[in-house]
mmCIF file with all atom_site columns, C-alpha atoms and ligand atoms in Angstrom:
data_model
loop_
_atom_site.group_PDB
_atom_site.id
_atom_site.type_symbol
_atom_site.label_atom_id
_atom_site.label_alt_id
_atom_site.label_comp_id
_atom_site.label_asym_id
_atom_site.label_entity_id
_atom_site.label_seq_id
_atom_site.pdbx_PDB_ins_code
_atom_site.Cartn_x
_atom_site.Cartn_y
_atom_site.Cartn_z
_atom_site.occupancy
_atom_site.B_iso_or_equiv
_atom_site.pdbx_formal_charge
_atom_site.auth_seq_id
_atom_site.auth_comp_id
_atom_site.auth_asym_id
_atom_site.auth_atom_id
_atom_site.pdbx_PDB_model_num
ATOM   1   C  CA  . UNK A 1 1   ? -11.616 5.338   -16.023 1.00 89.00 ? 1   UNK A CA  1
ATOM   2   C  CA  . UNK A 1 2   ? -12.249 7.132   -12.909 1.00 95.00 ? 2   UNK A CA  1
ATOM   3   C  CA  . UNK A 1 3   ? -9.412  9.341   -11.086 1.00 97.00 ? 3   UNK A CA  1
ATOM   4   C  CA  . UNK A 1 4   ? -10.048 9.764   -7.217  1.00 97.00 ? 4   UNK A CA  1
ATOM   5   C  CA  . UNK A 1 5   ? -8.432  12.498  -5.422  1.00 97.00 ? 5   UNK A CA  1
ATOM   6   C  CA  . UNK A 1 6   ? -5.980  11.621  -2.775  1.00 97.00 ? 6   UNK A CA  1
ATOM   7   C  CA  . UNK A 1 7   ? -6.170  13.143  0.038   1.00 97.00 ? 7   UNK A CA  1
ATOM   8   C  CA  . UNK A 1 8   ? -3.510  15.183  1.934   1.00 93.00 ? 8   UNK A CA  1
ATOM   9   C  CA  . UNK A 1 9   ? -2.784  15.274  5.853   1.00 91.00 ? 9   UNK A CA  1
ATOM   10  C  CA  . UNK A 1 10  ? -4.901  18.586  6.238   1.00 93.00 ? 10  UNK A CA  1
ATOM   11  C  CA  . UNK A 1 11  ? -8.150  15.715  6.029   1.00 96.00 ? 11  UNK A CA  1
ATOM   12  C  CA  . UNK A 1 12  ? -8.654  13.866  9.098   1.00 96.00 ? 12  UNK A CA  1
ATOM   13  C  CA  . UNK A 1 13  ? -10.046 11.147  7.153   1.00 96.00 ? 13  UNK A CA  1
ATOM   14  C  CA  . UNK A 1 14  ? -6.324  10.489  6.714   1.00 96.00 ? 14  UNK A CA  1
ATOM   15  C  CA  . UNK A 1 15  ? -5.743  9.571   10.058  1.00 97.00 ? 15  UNK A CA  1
ATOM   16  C  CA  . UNK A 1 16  ? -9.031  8.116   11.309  1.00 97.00 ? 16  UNK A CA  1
ATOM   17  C  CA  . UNK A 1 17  ? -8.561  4.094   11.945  1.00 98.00 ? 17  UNK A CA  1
ATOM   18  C  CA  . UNK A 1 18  ? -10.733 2.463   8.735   1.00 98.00 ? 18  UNK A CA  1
ATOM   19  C  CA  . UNK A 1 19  ? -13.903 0.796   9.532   1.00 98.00 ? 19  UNK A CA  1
ATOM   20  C  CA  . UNK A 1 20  ? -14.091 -3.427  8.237   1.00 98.00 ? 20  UNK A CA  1
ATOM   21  C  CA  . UNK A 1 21  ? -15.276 -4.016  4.650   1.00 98.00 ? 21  UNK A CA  1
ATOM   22  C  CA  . UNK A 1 22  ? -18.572 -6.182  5.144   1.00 98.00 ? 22  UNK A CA  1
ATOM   23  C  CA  . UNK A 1 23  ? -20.367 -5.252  2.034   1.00 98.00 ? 23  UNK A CA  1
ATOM   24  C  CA  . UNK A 1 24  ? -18.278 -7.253  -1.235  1.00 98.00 ? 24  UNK A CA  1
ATOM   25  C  CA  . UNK A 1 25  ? -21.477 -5.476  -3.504  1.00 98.00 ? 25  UNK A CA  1
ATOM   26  C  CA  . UNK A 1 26  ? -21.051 -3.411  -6.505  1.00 98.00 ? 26  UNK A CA  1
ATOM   27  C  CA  . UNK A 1 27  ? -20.462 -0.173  -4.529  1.00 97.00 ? 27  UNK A CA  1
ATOM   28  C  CA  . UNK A 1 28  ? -16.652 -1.812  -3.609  1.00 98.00 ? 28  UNK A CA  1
ATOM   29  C  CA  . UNK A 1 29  ? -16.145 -3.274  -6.709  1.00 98.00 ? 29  UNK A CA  1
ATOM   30  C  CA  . UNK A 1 30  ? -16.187 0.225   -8.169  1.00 98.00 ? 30  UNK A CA  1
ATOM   31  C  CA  . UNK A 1 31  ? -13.968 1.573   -5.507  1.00 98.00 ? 31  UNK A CA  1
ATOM   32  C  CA  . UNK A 1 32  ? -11.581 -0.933  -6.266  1.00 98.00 ? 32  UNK A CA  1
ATOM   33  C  CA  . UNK A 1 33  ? -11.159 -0.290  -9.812  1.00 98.00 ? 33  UNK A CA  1
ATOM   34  C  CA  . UNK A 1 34  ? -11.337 3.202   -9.359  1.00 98.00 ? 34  UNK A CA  1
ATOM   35  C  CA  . UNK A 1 35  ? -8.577  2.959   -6.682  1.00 98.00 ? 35  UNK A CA  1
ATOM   36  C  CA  . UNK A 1 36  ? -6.822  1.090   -9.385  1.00 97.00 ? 36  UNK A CA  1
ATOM   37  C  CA  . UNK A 1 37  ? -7.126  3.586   -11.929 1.00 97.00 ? 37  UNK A CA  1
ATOM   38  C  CA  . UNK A 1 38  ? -5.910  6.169   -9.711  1.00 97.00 ? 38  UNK A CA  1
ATOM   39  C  CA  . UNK A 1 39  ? -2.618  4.265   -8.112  1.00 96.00 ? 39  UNK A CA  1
ATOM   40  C  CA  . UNK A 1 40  ? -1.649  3.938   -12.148 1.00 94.00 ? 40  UNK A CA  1
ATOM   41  C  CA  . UNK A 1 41  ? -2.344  7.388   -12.956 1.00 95.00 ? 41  UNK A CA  1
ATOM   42  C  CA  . UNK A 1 42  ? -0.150  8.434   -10.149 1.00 94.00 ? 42  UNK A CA  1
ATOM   43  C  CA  . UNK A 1 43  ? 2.427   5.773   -10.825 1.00 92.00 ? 43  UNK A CA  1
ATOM   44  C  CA  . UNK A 1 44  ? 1.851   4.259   -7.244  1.00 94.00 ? 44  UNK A CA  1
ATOM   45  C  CA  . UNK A 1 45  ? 3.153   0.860   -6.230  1.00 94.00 ? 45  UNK A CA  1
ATOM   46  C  CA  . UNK A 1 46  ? 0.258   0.795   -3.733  1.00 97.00 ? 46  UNK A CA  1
ATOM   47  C  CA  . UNK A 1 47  ? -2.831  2.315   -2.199  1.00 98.00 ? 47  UNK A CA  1
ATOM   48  C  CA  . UNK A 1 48  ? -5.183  2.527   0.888   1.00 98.00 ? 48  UNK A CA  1
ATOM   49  C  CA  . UNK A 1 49  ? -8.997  3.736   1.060   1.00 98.00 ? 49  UNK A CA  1
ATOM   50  C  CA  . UNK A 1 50  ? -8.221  6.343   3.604   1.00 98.00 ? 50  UNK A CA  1
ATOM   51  C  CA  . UNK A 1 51  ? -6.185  8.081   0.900   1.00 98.00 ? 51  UNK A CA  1
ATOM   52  C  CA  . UNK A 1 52  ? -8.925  8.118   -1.585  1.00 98.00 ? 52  UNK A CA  1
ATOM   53  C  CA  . UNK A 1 53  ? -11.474 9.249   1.676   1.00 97.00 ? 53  UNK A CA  1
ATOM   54  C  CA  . UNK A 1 54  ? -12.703 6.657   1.837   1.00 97.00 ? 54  UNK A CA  1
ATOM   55  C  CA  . UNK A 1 55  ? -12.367 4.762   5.285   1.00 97.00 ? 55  UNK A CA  1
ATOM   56  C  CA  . UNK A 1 56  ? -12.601 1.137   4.786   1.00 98.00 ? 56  UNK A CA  1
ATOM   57  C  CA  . UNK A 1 57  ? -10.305 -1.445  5.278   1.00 98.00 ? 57  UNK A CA  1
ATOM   58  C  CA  . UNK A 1 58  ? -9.142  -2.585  1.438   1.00 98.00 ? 58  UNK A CA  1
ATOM   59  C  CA  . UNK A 1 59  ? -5.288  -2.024  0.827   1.00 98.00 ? 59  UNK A CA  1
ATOM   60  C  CA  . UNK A 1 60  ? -3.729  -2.882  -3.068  1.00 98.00 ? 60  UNK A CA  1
ATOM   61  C  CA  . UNK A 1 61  ? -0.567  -3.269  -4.107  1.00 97.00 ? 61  UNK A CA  1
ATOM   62  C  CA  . UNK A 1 62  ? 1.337   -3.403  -7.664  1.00 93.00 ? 62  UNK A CA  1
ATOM   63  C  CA  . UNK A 1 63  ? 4.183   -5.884  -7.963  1.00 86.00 ? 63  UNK A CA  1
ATOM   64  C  CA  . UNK A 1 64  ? 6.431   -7.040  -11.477 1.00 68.00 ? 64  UNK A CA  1
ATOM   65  C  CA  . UNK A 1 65  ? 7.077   -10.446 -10.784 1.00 56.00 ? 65  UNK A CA  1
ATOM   66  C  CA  . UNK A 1 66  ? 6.514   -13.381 -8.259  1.00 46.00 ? 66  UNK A CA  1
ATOM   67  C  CA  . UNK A 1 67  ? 7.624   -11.731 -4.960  1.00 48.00 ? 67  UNK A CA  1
ATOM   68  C  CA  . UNK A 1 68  ? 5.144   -13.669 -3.590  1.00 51.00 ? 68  UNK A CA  1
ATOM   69  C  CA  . UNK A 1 69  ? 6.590   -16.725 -2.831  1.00 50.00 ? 69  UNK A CA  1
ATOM   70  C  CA  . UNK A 1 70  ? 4.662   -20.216 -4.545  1.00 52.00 ? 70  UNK A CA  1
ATOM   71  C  CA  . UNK A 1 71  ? 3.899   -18.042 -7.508  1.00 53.00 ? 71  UNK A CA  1
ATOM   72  C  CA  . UNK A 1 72  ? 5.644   -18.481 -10.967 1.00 52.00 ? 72  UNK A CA  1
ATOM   73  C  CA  . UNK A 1 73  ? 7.892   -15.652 -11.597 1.00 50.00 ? 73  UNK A CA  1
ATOM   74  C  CA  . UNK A 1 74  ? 7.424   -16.279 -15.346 1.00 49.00 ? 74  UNK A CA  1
ATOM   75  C  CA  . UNK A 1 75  ? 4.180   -14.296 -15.215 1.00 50.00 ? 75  UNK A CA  1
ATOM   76  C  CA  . UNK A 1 76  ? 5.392   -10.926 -16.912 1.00 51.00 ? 76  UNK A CA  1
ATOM   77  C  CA  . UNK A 1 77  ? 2.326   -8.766  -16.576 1.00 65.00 ? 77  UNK A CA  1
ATOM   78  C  CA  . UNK A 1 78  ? 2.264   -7.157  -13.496 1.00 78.00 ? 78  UNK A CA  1
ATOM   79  C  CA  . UNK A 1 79  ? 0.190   -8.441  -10.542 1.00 91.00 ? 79  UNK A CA  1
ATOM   80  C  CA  . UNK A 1 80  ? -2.265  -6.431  -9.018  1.00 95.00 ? 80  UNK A CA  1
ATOM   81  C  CA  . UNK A 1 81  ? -2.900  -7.698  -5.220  1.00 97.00 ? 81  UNK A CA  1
ATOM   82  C  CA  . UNK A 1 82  ? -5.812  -6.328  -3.507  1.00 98.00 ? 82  UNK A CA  1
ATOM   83  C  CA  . UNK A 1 83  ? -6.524  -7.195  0.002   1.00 98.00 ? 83  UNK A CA  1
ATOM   84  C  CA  . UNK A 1 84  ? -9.998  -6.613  2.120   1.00 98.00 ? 84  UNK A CA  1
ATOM   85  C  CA  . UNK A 1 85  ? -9.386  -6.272  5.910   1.00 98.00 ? 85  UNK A CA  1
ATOM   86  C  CA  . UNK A 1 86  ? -5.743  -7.493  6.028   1.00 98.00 ? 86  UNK A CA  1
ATOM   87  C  CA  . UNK A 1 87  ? -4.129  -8.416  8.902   1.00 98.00 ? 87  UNK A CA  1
ATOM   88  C  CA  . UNK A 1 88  ? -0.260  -9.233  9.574   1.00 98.00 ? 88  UNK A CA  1
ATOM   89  C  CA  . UNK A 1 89  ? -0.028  -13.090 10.738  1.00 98.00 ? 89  UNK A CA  1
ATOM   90  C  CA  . UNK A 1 90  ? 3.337   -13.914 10.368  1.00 98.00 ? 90  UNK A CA  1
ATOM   91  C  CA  . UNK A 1 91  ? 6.427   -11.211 10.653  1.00 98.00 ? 91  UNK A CA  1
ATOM   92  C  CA  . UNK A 1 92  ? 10.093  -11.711 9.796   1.00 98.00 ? 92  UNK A CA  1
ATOM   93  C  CA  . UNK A 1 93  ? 12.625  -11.229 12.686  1.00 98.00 ? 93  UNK A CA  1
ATOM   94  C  CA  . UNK A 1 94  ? 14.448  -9.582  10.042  1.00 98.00 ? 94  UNK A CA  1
ATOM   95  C  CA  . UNK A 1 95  ? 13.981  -5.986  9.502   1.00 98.00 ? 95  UNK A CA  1
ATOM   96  C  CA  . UNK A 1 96  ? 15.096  -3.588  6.796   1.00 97.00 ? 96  UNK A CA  1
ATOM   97  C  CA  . UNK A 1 97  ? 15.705  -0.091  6.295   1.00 97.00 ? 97  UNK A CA  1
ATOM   98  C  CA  . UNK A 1 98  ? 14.076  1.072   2.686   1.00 96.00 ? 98  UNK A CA  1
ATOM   99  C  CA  . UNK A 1 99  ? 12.999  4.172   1.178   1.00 95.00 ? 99  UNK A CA  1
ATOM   100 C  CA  . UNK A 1 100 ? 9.617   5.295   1.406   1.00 95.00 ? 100 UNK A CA  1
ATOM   101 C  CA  . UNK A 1 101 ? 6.968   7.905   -0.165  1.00 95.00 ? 101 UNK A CA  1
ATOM   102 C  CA  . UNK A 1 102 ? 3.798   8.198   0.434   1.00 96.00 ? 102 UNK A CA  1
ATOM   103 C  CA  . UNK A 1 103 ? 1.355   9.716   -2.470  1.00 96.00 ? 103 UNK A CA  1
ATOM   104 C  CA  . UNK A 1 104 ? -0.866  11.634  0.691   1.00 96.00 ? 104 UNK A CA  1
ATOM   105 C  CA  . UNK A 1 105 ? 2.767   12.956  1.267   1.00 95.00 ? 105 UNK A CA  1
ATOM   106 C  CA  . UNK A 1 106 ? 4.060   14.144  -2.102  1.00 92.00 ? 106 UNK A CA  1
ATOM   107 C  CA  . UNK A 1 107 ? 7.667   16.221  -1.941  1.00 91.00 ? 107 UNK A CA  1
ATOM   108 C  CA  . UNK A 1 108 ? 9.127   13.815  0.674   1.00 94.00 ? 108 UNK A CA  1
ATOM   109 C  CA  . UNK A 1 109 ? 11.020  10.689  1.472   1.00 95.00 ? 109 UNK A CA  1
ATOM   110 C  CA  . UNK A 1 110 ? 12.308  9.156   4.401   1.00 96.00 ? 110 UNK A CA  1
ATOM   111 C  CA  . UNK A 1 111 ? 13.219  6.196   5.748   1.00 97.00 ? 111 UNK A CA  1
ATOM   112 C  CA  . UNK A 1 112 ? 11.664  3.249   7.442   1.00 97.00 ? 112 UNK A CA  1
ATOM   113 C  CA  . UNK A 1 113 ? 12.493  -0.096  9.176   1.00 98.00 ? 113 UNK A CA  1
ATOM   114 C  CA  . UNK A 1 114 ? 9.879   -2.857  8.024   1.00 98.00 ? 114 UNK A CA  1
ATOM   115 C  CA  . UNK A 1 115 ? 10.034  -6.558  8.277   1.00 98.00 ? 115 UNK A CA  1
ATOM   116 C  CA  . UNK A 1 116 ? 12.143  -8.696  5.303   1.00 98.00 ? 116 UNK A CA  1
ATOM   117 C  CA  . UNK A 1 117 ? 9.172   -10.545 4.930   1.00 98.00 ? 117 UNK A CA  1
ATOM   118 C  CA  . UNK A 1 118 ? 5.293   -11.093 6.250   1.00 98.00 ? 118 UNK A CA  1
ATOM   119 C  CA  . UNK A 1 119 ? 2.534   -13.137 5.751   1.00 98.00 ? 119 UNK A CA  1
ATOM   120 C  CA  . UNK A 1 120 ? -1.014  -11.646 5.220   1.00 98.00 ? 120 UNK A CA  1
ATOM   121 C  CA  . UNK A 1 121 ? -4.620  -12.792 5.814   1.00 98.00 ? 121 UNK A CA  1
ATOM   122 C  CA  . UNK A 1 122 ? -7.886  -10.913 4.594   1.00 98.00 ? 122 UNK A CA  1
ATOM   123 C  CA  . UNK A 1 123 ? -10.468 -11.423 1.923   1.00 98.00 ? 123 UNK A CA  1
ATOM   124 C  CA  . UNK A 1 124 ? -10.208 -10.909 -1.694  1.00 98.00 ? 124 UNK A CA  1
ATOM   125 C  CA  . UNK A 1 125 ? -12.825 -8.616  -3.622  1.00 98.00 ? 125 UNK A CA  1
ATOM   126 C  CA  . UNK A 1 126 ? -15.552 -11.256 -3.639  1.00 98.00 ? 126 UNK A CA  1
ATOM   127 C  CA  . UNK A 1 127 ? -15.031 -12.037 -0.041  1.00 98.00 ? 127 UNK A CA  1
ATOM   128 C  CA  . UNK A 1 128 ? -13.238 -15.145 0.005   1.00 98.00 ? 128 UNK A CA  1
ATOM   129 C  CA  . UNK A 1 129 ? -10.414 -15.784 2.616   1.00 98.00 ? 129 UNK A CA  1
ATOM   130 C  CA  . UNK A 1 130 ? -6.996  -15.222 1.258   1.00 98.00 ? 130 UNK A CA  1
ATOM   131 C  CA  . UNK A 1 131 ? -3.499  -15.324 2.459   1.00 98.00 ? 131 UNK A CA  1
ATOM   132 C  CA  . UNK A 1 132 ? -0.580  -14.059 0.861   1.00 97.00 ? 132 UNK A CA  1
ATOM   133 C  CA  . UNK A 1 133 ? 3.263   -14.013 1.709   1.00 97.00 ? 133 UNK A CA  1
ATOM   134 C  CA  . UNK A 1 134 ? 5.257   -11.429 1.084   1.00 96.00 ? 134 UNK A CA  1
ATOM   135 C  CA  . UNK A 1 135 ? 9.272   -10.203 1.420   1.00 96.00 ? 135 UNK A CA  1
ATOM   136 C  CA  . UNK A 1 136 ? 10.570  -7.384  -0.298  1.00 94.00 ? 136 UNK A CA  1
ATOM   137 C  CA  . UNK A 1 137 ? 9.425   -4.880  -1.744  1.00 93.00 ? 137 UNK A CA  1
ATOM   138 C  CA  . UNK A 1 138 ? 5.705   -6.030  -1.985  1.00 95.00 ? 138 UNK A CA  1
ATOM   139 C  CA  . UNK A 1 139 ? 6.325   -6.674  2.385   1.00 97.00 ? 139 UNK A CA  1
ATOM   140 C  CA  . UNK A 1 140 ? 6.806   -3.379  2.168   1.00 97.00 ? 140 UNK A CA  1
ATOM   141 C  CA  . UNK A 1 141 ? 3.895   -2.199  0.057   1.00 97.00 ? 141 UNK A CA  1
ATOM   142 C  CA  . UNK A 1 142 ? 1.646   -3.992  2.184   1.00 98.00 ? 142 UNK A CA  1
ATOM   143 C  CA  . UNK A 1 143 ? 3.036   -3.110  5.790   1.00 98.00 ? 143 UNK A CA  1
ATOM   144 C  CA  . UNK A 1 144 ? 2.994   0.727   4.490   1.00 98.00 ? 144 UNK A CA  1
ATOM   145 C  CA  . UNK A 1 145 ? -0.532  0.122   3.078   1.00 98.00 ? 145 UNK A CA  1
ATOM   146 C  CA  . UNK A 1 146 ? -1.762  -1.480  6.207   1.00 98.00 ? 146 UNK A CA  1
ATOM   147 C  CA  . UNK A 1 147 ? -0.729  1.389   8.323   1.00 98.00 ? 147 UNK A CA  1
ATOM   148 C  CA  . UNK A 1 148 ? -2.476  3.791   6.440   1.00 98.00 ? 148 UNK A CA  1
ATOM   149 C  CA  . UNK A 1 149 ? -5.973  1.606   7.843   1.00 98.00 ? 149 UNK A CA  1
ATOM   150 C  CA  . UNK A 1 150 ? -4.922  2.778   10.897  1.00 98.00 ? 150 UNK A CA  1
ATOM   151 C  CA  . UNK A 1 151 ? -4.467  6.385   10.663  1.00 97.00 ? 151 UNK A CA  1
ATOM   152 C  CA  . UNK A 1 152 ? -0.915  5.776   10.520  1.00 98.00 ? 152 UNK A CA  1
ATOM   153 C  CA  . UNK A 1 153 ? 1.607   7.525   8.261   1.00 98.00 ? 153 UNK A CA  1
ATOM   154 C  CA  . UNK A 1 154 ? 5.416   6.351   7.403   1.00 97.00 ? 154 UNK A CA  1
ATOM   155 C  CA  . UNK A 1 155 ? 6.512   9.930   8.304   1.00 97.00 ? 155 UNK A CA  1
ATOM   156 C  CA  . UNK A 1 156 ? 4.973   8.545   12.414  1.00 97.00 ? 156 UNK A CA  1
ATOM   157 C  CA  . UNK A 1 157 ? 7.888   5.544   12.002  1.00 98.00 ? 157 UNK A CA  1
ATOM   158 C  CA  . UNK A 1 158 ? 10.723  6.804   10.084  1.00 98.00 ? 158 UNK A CA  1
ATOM   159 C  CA  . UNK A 1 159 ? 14.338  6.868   11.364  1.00 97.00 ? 159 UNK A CA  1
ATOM   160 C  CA  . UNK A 1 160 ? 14.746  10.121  8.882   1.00 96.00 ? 160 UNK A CA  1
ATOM   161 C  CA  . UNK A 1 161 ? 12.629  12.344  6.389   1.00 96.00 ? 161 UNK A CA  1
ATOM   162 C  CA  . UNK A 1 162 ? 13.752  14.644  3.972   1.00 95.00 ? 162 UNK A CA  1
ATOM   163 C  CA  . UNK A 1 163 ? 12.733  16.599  0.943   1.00 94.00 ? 163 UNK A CA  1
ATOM   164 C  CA  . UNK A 1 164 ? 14.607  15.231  -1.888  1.00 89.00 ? 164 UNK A CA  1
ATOM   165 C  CA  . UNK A 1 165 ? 16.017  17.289  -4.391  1.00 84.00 ? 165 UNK A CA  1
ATOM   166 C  CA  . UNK A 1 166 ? 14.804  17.236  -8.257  1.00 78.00 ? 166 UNK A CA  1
ATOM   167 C  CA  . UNK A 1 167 ? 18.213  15.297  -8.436  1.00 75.00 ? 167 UNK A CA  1
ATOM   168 C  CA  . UNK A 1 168 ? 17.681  12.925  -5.736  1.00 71.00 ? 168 UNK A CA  1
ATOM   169 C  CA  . UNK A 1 169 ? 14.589  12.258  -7.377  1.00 68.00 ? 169 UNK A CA  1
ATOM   170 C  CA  . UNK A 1 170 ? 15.709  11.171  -10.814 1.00 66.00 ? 170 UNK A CA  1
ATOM   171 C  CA  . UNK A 1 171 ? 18.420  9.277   -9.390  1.00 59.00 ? 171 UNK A CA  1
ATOM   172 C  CA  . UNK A 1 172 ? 15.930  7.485   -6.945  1.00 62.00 ? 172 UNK A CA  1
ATOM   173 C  CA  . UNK A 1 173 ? 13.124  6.631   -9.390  1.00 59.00 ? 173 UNK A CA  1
ATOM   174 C  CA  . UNK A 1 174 ? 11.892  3.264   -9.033  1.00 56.00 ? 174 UNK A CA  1
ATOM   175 C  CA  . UNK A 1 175 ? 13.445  2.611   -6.032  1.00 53.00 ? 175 UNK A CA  1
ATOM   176 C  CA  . UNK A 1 176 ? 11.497  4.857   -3.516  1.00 57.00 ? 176 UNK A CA  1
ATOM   177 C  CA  . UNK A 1 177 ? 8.429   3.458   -3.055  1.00 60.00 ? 177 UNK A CA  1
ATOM   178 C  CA  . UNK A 1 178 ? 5.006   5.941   -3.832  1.00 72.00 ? 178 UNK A CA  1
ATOM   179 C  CA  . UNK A 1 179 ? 2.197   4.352   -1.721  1.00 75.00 ? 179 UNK A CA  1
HETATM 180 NI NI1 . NI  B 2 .   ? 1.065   5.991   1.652   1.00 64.99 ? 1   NI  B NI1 1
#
């Protein structure tokens, strides 16, 4: 089990747009699970490679049960998705306010408008084409993850940020989102 460090805004790795994955070798399938191991030890629902310094274009995201839609919800261990140079297809008209952290942002909230739903296209970790659709909370995952690829940050989009309280916190666990 490997534990990267996640980077903070001070790096400008952080904000630097993420160059395309090309190479599916050995040196990303490391990344990936060590990207894994480090969303889980920080009790993420999702991660980016900028925030791990490393700028390439893979995203992951955590999710309990079949929020993406075709899937059986029956599944009870959790899904891990991980995406490779993920673009946004398809987008909702529907958009919804939600709570939002960021784990390159720890000590704050705020909140941010994303699309109900979305559909996503990239590559899995061997390469091949995938597409995935997406409401919820997992939309929300993604869309958050997908700006980090592009240098941007939720704290750049949201309607309001604040610095929650050690009570806000405990009555907000599981709800705000730590990406
Ligand atoms: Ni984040």
């Amino acid at each position: 089990m490997t534990v990267l460090q996640i980077i903070q805004p001070d790096n400008p790795l952080l904000r630097r747009p993420a160059a395309r994955v090309t190479d599916f070798g050995q040196g990303l399938q490391t990344l990936i699970d060590d990207m894994h191991d480090t969303m889980e030890e920080a009790k993420g629902f999702g991660l980016a490679g900028p925030q791990v310094a490393c700028s390439l274009r893979i995203i992951m995201a955590r999710s309990p049960e079949g929020e993406v839609s075709g899937e059986s919800a029956s599944e009870d261990a959790e899904k891990l998705y991980v995406v490779a140079n993920p673009q946004i297809i398809k987008r909702s008209e529907e958009k919804v306010l939600g709570v939002e952290g960021c784990l390159s942002l720890p000590g704050l909230l705020g909140d941010v408008e994303r699309h109900e739903s979305i559909e996503i296209a990239g590559q899995d970790r061997e390469g091949r084409p995938i597409r995935l659709p997406a409401s919820g909370r997992l939309a929300r995952v993604f869309q958050h993850e997908i700006d980090h690829l592009d240098g941007v940050l939720y704290i750049d989009i949201a309607t309001s940020v604040w610095r929650p309280t050690e009570e806000d916190q405990a009555a907000i666990a599981g709800a705000a989102e730590n990406q």
